[in-house]
Amino acid sequence: FDAYLLTANEDAKTKVQDNIFMRAEPSKSTMYIGEPIQVVYRVYTRLSMNAKASRLTAFPGFTSHDFVPEEIDIKPDYFRINGQTYKSLPARIVRLVPLATGMQTIPPLTVTGEASFFRSRYTLEEMAQYGMQDGRSETLPFTISSPPLQVQVLPMPALPPGAKHAMAIGKFKLQWQIQKAADNSFPDTVEIVISGSGNFGRITLPEINWPPGILPFDALETSKIDSQAYPMRGEKRFRIPITVERDGEYVLAALELWFFDADSKQYYSVKADGLSFLGKANAGRQLVDP
């Protein structure tokens, strides 16, 4: 309340400068190239105010995606800074993926708004004694910007022996199975599920070493991802219909994928055992008149 109140000798502009500020707060200040981070542009205030971002900021050296929680009521946070209590709300939340190594700049964001005050003709003690009947409300427009922020982007370490490439950065696990069709009118399906948390944008259909006699169709990809979580959590599912040239038993070799854990700074592999199944020739293949 003391920040909202202007005594007769106080200047409103000075009070705004002393009680409102903004900064960019990254989830990490050091990251690997291709590793997603989240940046929150946060306004801190001790005043009654309303504000909005004056223009969207571009992010050279990054891909960017704004996080807009349409179904979530963002409630203010409160922080104790230098002995004062500040209310804080995000002015913008953006997800970034660095595209180049080295020191990179998170650019400033500018916010414009209006602060509200109650101008008193008395001191606080006099107001407590006589009330606020002789005061008046007033507003003051303001513009604030966050300072530019430097972050460091590291190159990916060398791959371990035996790894062709790392699919994504994060913590993932792998499962797969053969889904048998109910009858010969439909093909069997190989289903691959990659689940966990991290950069799902880099996860693609794994390379499968198809043995002779198996004919795969185009894969169907579906995702079930909580995009409001940071890092993103969920799963990607790939379903590949297959048919075989002749009746018999077929074996798919074990599947191994490599990922990178940025927290431990290490590559790791996830494996799924090989699959064997009995196939029916031409299941799901429809004859077409030439």
Coordinates of C-alpha atoms in Angstrom, one line a residue:
F1 CA 0.0 0.0 0.0
D2 CA 2.9 2.4 0.7
A3 CA 4.0 2.0 -3.0
Y4 CA 0.5 2.7 -4.2
L5 CA 0.3 5.8 -2.1
L6 CA 1.8 9.1 -3.3
T7 CA 2.4 11.7 -0.7
A8 CA 2.3 15.4 -1.6
N9 CA 6.1 15.6 -2.0
E10 CA 6.6 12.4 -4.1
D11 CA 7.1 12.2 -7.9
A12 CA 5.0 9.6 -9.7
K13 CA 7.6 9.0 -12.4
T14 CA 10.4 8.3 -9.9
K15 CA 8.1 6.0 -8.0
V16 CA 7.4 4.0 -11.2
Q17 CA 11.2 3.7 -11.9
D18 CA 11.8 2.5 -8.3
N19 CA 9.0 0.0 -8.2
I20 CA 8.6 -1.7 -11.6
F21 CA 11.2 -3.6 -13.5
M22 CA 11.4 -6.6 -15.9
R23 CA 13.9 -9.2 -16.8
A24 CA 14.3 -12.3 -19.1
E25 CA 14.7 -15.5 -17.1
P26 CA 15.9 -18.6 -19.0
S27 CA 15.5 -22.1 -17.7
K28 CA 19.2 -22.5 -18.5
S29 CA 22.0 -20.1 -19.2
T30 CA 24.2 -22.9 -20.7
M31 CA 22.8 -25.4 -23.1
Y32 CA 23.7 -27.6 -26.1
I33 CA 22.9 -26.8 -29.7
G34 CA 19.4 -28.3 -30.4
E35 CA 18.5 -28.4 -26.7
P36 CA 15.1 -26.6 -26.0
I37 CA 15.0 -24.0 -23.3
Q38 CA 12.2 -21.8 -22.0
V39 CA 12.5 -18.0 -21.4
V40 CA 10.1 -16.1 -19.3
Y41 CA 9.9 -12.4 -19.6
R42 CA 8.7 -11.5 -16.1
V43 CA 7.4 -8.1 -14.9
Y44 CA 8.0 -7.3 -11.2
T45 CA 5.9 -4.5 -9.6
R46 CA 4.9 -3.1 -6.3
L47 CA 2.3 -0.8 -8.0
S48 CA -1.2 -1.2 -9.3
M49 CA -0.7 -1.4 -13.0
N50 CA -1.8 -2.9 -16.4
A51 CA 0.7 -3.6 -19.2
K52 CA 1.2 -5.4 -22.4
A53 CA 4.2 -6.2 -24.7
S54 CA 4.6 -3.4 -27.2
R55 CA 5.9 -5.6 -29.9
L56 CA 7.0 -9.2 -30.4
T57 CA 10.7 -9.8 -30.2
A58 CA 12.6 -11.9 -32.9
F59 CA 15.2 -14.4 -31.8
P60 CA 18.2 -14.5 -34.2
G61 CA 20.1 -17.8 -33.8
F62 CA 17.1 -19.7 -32.4
T63 CA 13.8 -21.2 -33.5
S64 CA 11.1 -19.9 -31.3
H65 CA 7.6 -20.9 -30.3
D66 CA 5.4 -18.8 -27.9
F67 CA 3.8 -20.7 -25.1
V68 CA 0.2 -19.4 -24.7
P69 CA -1.6 -21.3 -21.9
E70 CA -5.1 -20.5 -23.1
E71 CA -6.8 -22.9 -20.7
I72 CA -4.8 -22.0 -17.6
D73 CA -5.4 -19.1 -15.3
I74 CA -1.9 -17.7 -14.6
K75 CA -1.9 -16.5 -11.0
P76 CA 0.7 -14.0 -9.8
D77 CA 3.8 -15.0 -7.9
Y78 CA 5.2 -13.0 -5.1
F79 CA 8.9 -12.4 -4.4
R80 CA 10.9 -10.8 -1.7
I81 CA 13.6 -8.6 -3.3
N82 CA 15.9 -6.3 -1.2
G83 CA 13.4 -6.4 1.6
Q84 CA 10.4 -5.4 -0.6
T85 CA 7.5 -7.7 -1.7
Y86 CA 6.9 -7.7 -5.5
K87 CA 4.0 -9.2 -7.5
S88 CA 5.1 -10.8 -10.7
L89 CA 3.4 -12.0 -13.9
P90 CA 4.9 -13.2 -17.2
A91 CA 4.7 -10.8 -20.0
R92 CA 5.8 -13.5 -22.5
I93 CA 6.8 -17.1 -22.3
V94 CA 8.8 -18.5 -25.3
R95 CA 10.4 -21.8 -26.1
L96 CA 13.7 -21.5 -27.9
V97 CA 16.0 -24.1 -29.6
P98 CA 19.5 -22.8 -30.4
L99 CA 20.8 -23.2 -33.9
A100 CA 24.4 -22.0 -33.5
T101 CA 27.1 -22.5 -30.9
G102 CA 28.9 -19.8 -28.9
M103 CA 27.6 -16.9 -26.9
Q104 CA 24.1 -16.0 -28.0
T105 CA 21.9 -13.0 -27.0
I106 CA 18.4 -13.2 -25.7
P107 CA 17.0 -9.8 -26.9
P108 CA 15.1 -7.4 -24.7
L109 CA 11.3 -7.2 -24.6
T110 CA 9.6 -3.8 -24.2
V111 CA 6.4 -3.5 -22.3
T112 CA 4.1 -0.4 -22.1
G113 CA 1.5 0.2 -19.4
E114 CA -0.1 2.5 -17.0
A115 CA 0.4 2.7 -13.2
S116 CA -2.2 3.9 -10.8
F117 CA -1.7 5.9 -7.6
F118 CA -3.6 7.5 -4.9
R119 CA -2.2 11.1 -4.3
S120 CA -2.5 12.0 -0.6
R121 CA -2.4 15.5 0.9
Y122 CA -1.3 14.0 4.2
T123 CA 1.5 11.8 5.5
L124 CA 0.7 8.1 6.3
E125 CA 0.2 9.0 9.9
E126 CA -2.2 11.8 9.0
M127 CA -4.2 9.5 6.7
A128 CA -4.5 7.0 9.4
Q129 CA -5.9 9.7 11.7
Y130 CA -8.0 11.8 9.2
G131 CA -8.8 9.4 6.4
M132 CA -8.3 9.9 2.6
Q133 CA -11.2 12.2 1.8
D134 CA -8.9 15.0 0.4
G135 CA -6.8 12.7 -1.8
R136 CA -7.3 11.8 -5.5
S137 CA -6.4 9.0 -7.9
E138 CA -4.0 9.5 -10.8
T139 CA -2.4 7.4 -13.5
L140 CA 1.0 7.5 -15.3
P141 CA 2.0 5.8 -18.5
F142 CA 5.3 4.0 -18.5
T143 CA 7.6 1.9 -20.8
I144 CA 10.1 -0.7 -19.5
S145 CA 12.4 -3.1 -21.1
S146 CA 14.3 -6.2 -19.9
P147 CA 18.1 -6.1 -20.2
P148 CA 19.6 -8.2 -23.0
L149 CA 20.7 -11.6 -21.7
Q150 CA 23.8 -13.7 -22.8
V151 CA 23.6 -17.5 -22.9
Q152 CA 26.2 -20.0 -23.9
V153 CA 25.4 -22.7 -26.5
L154 CA 27.8 -25.7 -26.5
P155 CA 28.5 -28.0 -29.4
M156 CA 27.4 -31.6 -29.0
P157 CA 30.1 -34.0 -27.8
A158 CA 31.5 -36.7 -30.1
L159 CA 29.2 -39.7 -30.5
P160 CA 30.3 -42.9 -28.7
P161 CA 31.6 -45.9 -30.7
G162 CA 28.8 -47.8 -32.4
A163 CA 26.3 -44.9 -32.5
K164 CA 25.4 -43.6 -35.9
H165 CA 23.5 -40.5 -34.6
A166 CA 21.6 -39.3 -31.6
M167 CA 17.9 -38.8 -32.3
A168 CA 17.1 -36.1 -29.7
I169 CA 18.1 -34.4 -26.4
G170 CA 16.0 -35.6 -23.4
K171 CA 15.1 -38.6 -21.3
F172 CA 13.3 -41.2 -23.4
K173 CA 12.4 -44.9 -23.4
L174 CA 11.5 -47.3 -26.3
Q175 CA 8.8 -50.0 -26.7
W176 CA 7.6 -51.9 -29.8
Q177 CA 5.3 -54.7 -30.6
I178 CA 3.6 -56.6 -33.4
Q179 CA -0.2 -56.0 -33.5
K180 CA -1.8 -59.0 -35.3
A181 CA -4.7 -58.3 -37.6
A182 CA -8.1 -60.0 -36.8
D183 CA -8.2 -61.7 -40.2
N184 CA -6.3 -61.9 -43.5
S185 CA -8.2 -58.9 -44.8
F186 CA -6.0 -56.5 -42.9
P187 CA -2.2 -56.3 -42.6
D188 CA -0.3 -56.8 -39.3
T189 CA 1.2 -53.7 -37.8
V190 CA 4.6 -52.9 -36.2
E191 CA 4.0 -50.3 -33.5
I192 CA 6.9 -48.3 -32.1
V193 CA 6.4 -46.0 -29.0
I194 CA 9.0 -43.5 -27.9
S195 CA 8.0 -41.8 -24.6
G196 CA 9.6 -39.5 -22.1
S197 CA 10.5 -35.8 -21.9
G198 CA 12.7 -33.6 -24.1
N199 CA 12.9 -32.4 -27.7
F200 CA 10.1 -34.3 -29.4
G201 CA 10.6 -32.2 -32.6
R202 CA 13.7 -34.2 -33.4
I203 CA 12.2 -37.7 -32.9
T204 CA 11.5 -39.3 -36.3
L205 CA 10.6 -42.8 -37.5
P206 CA 13.5 -45.2 -36.4
E207 CA 15.4 -47.0 -39.1
I208 CA 14.3 -50.7 -39.2
N209 CA 16.4 -53.4 -40.8
W210 CA 13.6 -55.2 -42.6
P211 CA 14.4 -58.9 -43.4
P212 CA 13.7 -60.3 -46.8
G213 CA 10.1 -61.1 -47.4
I214 CA 8.6 -58.3 -45.3
L215 CA 6.9 -55.5 -47.2
P216 CA 6.3 -52.4 -45.1
F217 CA 3.6 -49.7 -45.9
D218 CA 3.9 -46.0 -45.1
A219 CA 4.1 -45.3 -41.4
L220 CA 1.3 -43.5 -39.5
E221 CA 2.7 -41.1 -36.9
T222 CA 0.7 -39.8 -33.9
S223 CA 1.7 -37.7 -30.9
K224 CA 0.3 -37.4 -27.4
I225 CA 2.4 -34.6 -25.8
D226 CA 1.8 -32.2 -22.9
S227 CA 3.0 -29.0 -24.6
Q228 CA 2.3 -27.0 -21.5
A229 CA 5.0 -28.8 -19.5
Y230 CA 8.6 -27.9 -19.6
P231 CA 10.4 -29.9 -20.8
M232 CA 7.6 -31.3 -22.9
R233 CA 6.4 -34.8 -21.9
G234 CA 4.5 -37.4 -23.7
E235 CA 5.0 -39.9 -26.5
K236 CA 5.3 -40.4 -30.2
R237 CA 3.8 -43.5 -31.8
F238 CA 4.6 -44.9 -35.2
R239 CA 2.4 -47.6 -36.7
I240 CA 3.7 -49.4 -39.8
P241 CA 1.4 -51.9 -41.6
I242 CA 3.3 -54.8 -43.1
T243 CA 2.6 -57.8 -45.3
V244 CA 4.8 -60.8 -46.1
E245 CA 5.5 -62.6 -49.4
R246 CA 4.8 -66.1 -48.0
D247 CA 3.4 -67.8 -45.0
G248 CA 5.9 -68.4 -42.2
E249 CA 7.8 -67.1 -39.2
Y250 CA 9.6 -63.8 -39.4
V251 CA 12.1 -62.1 -37.1
L252 CA 12.8 -58.4 -36.6
A253 CA 16.2 -57.7 -35.1
A254 CA 16.5 -55.8 -31.8
L255 CA 16.0 -52.0 -32.1
E256 CA 18.5 -49.6 -30.5
L257 CA 18.2 -45.8 -30.5
W258 CA 20.7 -43.2 -29.1
F259 CA 19.8 -40.0 -27.2
F260 CA 21.6 -37.4 -25.3
D261 CA 21.0 -36.5 -21.7
A262 CA 21.9 -32.8 -21.2
D263 CA 21.8 -33.1 -17.4
S264 CA 24.4 -35.8 -17.2
K265 CA 26.1 -34.6 -20.4
Q266 CA 26.2 -38.1 -21.7
Y267 CA 24.8 -40.1 -24.6
Y268 CA 22.8 -43.2 -23.8
S269 CA 21.0 -45.9 -25.8
V270 CA 17.6 -47.5 -25.3
K271 CA 17.0 -50.9 -26.6
A272 CA 14.0 -53.1 -27.5
D273 CA 14.3 -56.8 -27.9
G274 CA 13.8 -58.4 -31.3
L275 CA 10.3 -59.5 -32.4
S276 CA 9.2 -62.8 -34.0
F277 CA 5.8 -63.4 -35.5
L278 CA 3.9 -65.7 -37.9
G279 CA 2.9 -63.9 -41.1
K280 CA 0.2 -64.7 -43.6
A281 CA 1.1 -64.0 -47.3
N282 CA -0.5 -60.9 -48.9
A283 CA -2.5 -60.1 -45.8
G284 CA -4.4 -56.8 -46.4
R285 CA -3.2 -56.5 -50.0
Q286 CA -6.1 -55.9 -52.3
L287 CA -6.0 -57.0 -56.0
V288 CA -6.5 -54.2 -58.4
D289 CA -7.8 -54.5 -62.0
P290 CA -4.9 -53.3 -64.2

